[in-house]
mmCIF file of C-alpha atoms in Angstrom:
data_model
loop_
_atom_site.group_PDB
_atom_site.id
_atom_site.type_symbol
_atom_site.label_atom_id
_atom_site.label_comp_id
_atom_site.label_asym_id
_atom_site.label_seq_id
_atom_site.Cartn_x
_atom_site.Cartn_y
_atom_site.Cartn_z
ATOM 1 C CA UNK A 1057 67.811 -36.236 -43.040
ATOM 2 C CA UNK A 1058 68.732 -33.598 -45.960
ATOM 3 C CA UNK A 1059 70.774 -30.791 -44.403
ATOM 4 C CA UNK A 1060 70.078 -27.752 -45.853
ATOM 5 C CA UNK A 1061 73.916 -27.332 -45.834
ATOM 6 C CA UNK A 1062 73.965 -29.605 -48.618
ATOM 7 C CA UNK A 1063 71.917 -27.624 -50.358
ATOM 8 C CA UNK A 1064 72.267 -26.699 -54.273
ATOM 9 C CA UNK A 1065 72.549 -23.199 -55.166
ATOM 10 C CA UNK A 1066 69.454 -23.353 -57.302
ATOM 11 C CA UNK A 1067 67.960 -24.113 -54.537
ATOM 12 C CA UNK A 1068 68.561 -22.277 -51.602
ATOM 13 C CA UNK A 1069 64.995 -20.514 -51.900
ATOM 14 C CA UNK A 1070 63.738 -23.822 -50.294
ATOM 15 C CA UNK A 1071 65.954 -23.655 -46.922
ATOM 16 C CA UNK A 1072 63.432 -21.836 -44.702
ATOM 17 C CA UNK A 1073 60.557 -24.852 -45.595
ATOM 18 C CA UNK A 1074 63.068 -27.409 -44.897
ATOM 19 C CA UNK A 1075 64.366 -25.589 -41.478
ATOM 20 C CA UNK A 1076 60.953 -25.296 -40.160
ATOM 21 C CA UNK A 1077 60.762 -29.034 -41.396
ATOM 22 C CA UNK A 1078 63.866 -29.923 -39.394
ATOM 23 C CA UNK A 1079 62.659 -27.993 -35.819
ATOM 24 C CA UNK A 1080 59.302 -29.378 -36.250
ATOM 25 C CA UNK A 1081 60.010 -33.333 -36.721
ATOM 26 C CA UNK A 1082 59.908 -34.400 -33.528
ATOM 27 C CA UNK A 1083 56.883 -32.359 -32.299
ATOM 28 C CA UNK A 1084 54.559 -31.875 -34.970
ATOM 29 C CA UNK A 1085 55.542 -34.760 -37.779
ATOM 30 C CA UNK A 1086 52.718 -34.045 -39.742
ATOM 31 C CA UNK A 1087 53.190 -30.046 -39.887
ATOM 32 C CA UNK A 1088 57.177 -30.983 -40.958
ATOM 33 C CA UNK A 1089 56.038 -33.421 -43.632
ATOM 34 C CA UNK A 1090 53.857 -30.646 -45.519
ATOM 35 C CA UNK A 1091 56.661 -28.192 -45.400
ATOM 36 C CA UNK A 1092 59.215 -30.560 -46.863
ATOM 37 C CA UNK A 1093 56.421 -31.500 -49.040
ATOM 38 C CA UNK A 1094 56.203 -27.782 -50.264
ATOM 39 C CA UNK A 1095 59.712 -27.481 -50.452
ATOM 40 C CA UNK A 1096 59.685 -30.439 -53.095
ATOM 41 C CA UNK A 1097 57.174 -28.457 -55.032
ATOM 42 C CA UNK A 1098 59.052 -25.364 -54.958
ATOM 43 C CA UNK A 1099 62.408 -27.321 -55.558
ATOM 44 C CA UNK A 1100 61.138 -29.645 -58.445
ATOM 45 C CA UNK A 1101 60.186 -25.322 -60.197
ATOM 46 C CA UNK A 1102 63.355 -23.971 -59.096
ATOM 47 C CA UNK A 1103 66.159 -26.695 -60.001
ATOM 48 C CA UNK A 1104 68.997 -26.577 -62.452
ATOM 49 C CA UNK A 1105 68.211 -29.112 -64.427
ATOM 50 C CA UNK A 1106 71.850 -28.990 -65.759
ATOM 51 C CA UNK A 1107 73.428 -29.819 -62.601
ATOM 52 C CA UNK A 1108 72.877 -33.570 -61.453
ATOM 53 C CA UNK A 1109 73.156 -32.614 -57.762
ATOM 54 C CA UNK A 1110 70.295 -30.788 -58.023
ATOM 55 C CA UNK A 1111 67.950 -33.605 -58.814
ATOM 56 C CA UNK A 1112 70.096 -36.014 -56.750
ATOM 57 C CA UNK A 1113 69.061 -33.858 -53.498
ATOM 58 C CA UNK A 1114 65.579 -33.363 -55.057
ATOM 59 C CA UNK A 1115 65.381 -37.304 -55.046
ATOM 60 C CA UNK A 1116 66.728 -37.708 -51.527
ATOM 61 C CA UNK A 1117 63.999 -35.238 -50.149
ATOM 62 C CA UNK A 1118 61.229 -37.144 -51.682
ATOM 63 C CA UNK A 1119 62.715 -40.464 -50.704
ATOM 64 C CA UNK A 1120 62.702 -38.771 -47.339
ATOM 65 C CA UNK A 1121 59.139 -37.473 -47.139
ATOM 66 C CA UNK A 1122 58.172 -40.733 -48.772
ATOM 67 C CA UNK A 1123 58.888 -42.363 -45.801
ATOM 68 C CA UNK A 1124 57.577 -39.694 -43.358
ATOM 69 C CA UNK A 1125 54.328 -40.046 -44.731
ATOM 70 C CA UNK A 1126 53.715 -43.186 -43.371
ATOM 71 C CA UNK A 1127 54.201 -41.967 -39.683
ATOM 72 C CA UNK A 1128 52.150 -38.683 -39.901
ATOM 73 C CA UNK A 1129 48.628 -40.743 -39.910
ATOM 74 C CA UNK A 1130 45.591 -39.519 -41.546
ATOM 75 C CA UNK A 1131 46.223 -36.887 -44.031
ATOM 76 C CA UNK A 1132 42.694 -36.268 -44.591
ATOM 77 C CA UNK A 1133 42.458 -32.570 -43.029
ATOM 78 C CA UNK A 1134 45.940 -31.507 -43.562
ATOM 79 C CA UNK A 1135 44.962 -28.618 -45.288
ATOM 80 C CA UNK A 1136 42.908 -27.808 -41.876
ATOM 81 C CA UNK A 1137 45.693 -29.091 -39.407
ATOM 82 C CA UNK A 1138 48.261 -27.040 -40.920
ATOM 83 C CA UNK A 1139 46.082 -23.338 -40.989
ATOM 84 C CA UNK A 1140 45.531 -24.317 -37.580
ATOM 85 C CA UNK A 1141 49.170 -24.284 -36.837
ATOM 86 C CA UNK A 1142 50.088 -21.431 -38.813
ATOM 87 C CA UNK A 1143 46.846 -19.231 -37.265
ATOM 88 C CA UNK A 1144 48.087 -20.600 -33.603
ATOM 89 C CA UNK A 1145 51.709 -19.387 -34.402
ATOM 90 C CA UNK A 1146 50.510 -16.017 -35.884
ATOM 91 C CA UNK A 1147 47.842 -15.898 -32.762
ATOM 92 C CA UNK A 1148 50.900 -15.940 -30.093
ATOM 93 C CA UNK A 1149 52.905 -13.490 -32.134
ATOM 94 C CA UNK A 1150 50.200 -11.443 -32.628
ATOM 95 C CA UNK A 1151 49.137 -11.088 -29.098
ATOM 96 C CA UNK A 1152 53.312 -10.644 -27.935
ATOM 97 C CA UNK A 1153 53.076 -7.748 -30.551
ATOM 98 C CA UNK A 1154 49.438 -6.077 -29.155
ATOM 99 C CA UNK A 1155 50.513 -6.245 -25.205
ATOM 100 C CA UNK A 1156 54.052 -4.730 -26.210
ATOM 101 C CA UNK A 1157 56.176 -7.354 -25.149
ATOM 102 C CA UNK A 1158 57.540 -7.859 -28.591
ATOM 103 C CA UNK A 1159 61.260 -9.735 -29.018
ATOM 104 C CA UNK A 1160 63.049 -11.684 -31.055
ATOM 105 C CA UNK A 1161 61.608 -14.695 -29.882
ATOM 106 C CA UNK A 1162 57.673 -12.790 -31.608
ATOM 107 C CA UNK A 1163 59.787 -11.973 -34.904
ATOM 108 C CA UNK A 1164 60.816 -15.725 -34.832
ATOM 109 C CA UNK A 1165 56.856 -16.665 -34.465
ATOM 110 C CA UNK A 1166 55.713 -14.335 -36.932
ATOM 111 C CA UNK A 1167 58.145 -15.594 -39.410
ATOM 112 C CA UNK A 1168 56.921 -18.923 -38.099
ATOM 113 C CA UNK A 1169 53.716 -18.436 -39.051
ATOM 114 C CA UNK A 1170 54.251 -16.756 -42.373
ATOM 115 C CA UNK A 1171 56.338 -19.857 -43.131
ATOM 116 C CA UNK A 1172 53.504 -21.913 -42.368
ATOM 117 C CA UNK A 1173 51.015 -20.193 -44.671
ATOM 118 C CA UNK A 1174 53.004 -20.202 -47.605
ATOM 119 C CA UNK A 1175 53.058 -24.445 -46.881
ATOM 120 C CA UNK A 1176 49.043 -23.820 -47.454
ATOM 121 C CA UNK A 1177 49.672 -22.567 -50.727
ATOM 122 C CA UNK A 1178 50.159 -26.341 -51.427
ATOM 123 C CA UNK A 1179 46.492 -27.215 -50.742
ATOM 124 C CA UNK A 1180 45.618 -23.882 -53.255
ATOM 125 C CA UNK A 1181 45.304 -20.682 -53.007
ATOM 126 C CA UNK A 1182 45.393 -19.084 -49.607
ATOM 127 C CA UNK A 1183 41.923 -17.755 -47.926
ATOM 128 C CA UNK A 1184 41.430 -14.127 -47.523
ATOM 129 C CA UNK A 1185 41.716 -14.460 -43.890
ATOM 130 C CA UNK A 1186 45.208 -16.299 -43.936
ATOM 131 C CA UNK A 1187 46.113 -13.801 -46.574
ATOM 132 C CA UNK A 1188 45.750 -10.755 -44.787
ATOM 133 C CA UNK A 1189 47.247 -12.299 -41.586
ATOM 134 C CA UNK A 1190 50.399 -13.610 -44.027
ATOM 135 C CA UNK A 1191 50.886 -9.590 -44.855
ATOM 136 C CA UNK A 1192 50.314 -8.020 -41.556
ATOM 137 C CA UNK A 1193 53.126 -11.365 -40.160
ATOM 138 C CA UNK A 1194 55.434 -9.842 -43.362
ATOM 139 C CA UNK A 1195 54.832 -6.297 -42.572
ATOM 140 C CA UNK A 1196 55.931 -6.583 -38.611
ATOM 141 C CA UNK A 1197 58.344 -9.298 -38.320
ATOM 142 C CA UNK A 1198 60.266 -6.817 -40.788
ATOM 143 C CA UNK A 1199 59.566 -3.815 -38.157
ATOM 144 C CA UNK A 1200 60.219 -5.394 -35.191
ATOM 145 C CA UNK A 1201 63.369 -6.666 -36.834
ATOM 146 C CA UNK A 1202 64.107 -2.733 -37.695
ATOM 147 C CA UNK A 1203 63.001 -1.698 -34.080
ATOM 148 C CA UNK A 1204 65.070 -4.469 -32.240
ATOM 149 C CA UNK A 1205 68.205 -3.567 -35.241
ATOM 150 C CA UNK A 1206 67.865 0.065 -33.853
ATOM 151 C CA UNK A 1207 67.910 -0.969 -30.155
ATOM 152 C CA UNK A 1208 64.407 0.407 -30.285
ATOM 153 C CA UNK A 1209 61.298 -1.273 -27.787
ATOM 154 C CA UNK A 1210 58.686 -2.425 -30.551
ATOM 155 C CA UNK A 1211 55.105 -0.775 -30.012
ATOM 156 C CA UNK A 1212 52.371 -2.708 -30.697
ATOM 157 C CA UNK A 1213 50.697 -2.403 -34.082
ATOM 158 C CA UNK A 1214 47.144 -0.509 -34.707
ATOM 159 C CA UNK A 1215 44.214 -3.027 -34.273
ATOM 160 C CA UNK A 1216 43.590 -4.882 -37.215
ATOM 161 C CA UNK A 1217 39.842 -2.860 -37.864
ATOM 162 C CA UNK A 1218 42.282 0.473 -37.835
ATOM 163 C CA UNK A 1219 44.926 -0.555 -40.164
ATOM 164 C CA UNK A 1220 43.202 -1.042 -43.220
ATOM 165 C CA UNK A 1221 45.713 -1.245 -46.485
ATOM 166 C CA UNK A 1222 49.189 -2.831 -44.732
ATOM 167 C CA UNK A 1223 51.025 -0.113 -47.212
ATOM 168 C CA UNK A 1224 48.792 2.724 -45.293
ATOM 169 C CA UNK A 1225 49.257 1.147 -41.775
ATOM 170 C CA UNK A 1226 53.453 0.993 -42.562
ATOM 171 C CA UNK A 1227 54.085 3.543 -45.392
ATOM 172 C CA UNK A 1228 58.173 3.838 -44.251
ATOM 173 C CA UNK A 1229 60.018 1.401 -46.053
ATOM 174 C CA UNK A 1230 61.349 -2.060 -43.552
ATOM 175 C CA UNK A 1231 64.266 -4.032 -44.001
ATOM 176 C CA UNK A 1232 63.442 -7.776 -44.581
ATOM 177 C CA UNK A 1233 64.542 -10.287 -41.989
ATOM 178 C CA UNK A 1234 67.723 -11.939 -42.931
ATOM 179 C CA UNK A 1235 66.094 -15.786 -44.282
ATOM 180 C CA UNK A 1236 62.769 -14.568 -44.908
ATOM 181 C CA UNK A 1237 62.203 -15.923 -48.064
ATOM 182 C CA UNK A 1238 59.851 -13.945 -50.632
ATOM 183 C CA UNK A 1239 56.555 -15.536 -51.104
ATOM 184 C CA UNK A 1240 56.725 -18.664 -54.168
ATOM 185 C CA UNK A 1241 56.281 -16.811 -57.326
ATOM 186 C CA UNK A 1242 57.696 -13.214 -56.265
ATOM 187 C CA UNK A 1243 60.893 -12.195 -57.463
ATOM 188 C CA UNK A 1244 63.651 -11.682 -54.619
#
């Protein structure tokens, strides 16, 4: 395995991918293979291409998900199998969040889950649906991180036919979750 500890400075935006990787080896291979997979991507953008480690570690993670592939089985519908995931993540966080029984354990599943969809953004661009799930996961992970930060109960969020713009539904600004990475392609 590639510990993220080993991990080139140029490279760092790739941890979360190859965390979720990591926890999710052992109990959904094929979930953990696309997120290294998408960590390669955003790596192979990212790199230093003046520093040797940097391609060194970007060889051992491909060498790694090389032979991953092999035990994952049909790859077929990954694009499917891994919305699935992400939606099922984002459905238990979600519902946590709505019955107002949200902890850390439903900022750790929405971050979960936006994790997840940004792995779809290998397969193309995201569907509306998964978008607008992706923002409202973004949007309250960050304030139940500010609510639990403040020692504050988190109340459950407006239904989803209510909230409309996310920037309407949340105009106060929210502090990002420490290791929430920005989306691929948005500046820190």
């Amino acid at each position: 395995d590639t510990s993220t500890m080993n991990l080139p400075p140029s490279l760092q935006k790739i941890a979360p991918y190859l965390k979720k990787a990591d926890e999710l080896q052992s109990v959904e291979p094929a979930i953990a293979y696309h997120c290294r997979v998408f960590a390669i991507e955003l790596g192979v953008q990212l790199r230093d291409k003046s520093d040797p480690n940097t391609s060194q570690f970007l060889k051992s993670l491909m060498d790694q998900a090389e032979r991953q592939k092999g035990s994952v089985g049909d790859l077929s519908d990954a694009k499917d199998r891994v919305e699935l995931f992400a939606l099922q993540l984002f459905q238990k966080a979600d519902t946590e969040f709505r019955t107002g029984v949200a902890t850390k354990n439903t900022l750790g599943k929405f971050r979960a889950a936006c994790i997840i969809m940004e792995v779809l953004k290998q397969f193309g661009e995201m569907d509306e649906d998964i978008a607008q799930k992706y923002k409202f996961a973004k949007v309250w992970s960050a304030r139940i991180y500010n609510d639990i930060k403040n020692g504050v109960q988190p109340l459950p969020p407006p239904e989803l036919s209510e909230m409309g713009d996310v920037a309407q539904a949340f105009p106060a600004p929210l502090d990002e979750p420490p290791g929430m990475p920005p989306p691929p392609g948005m500046p820190p």
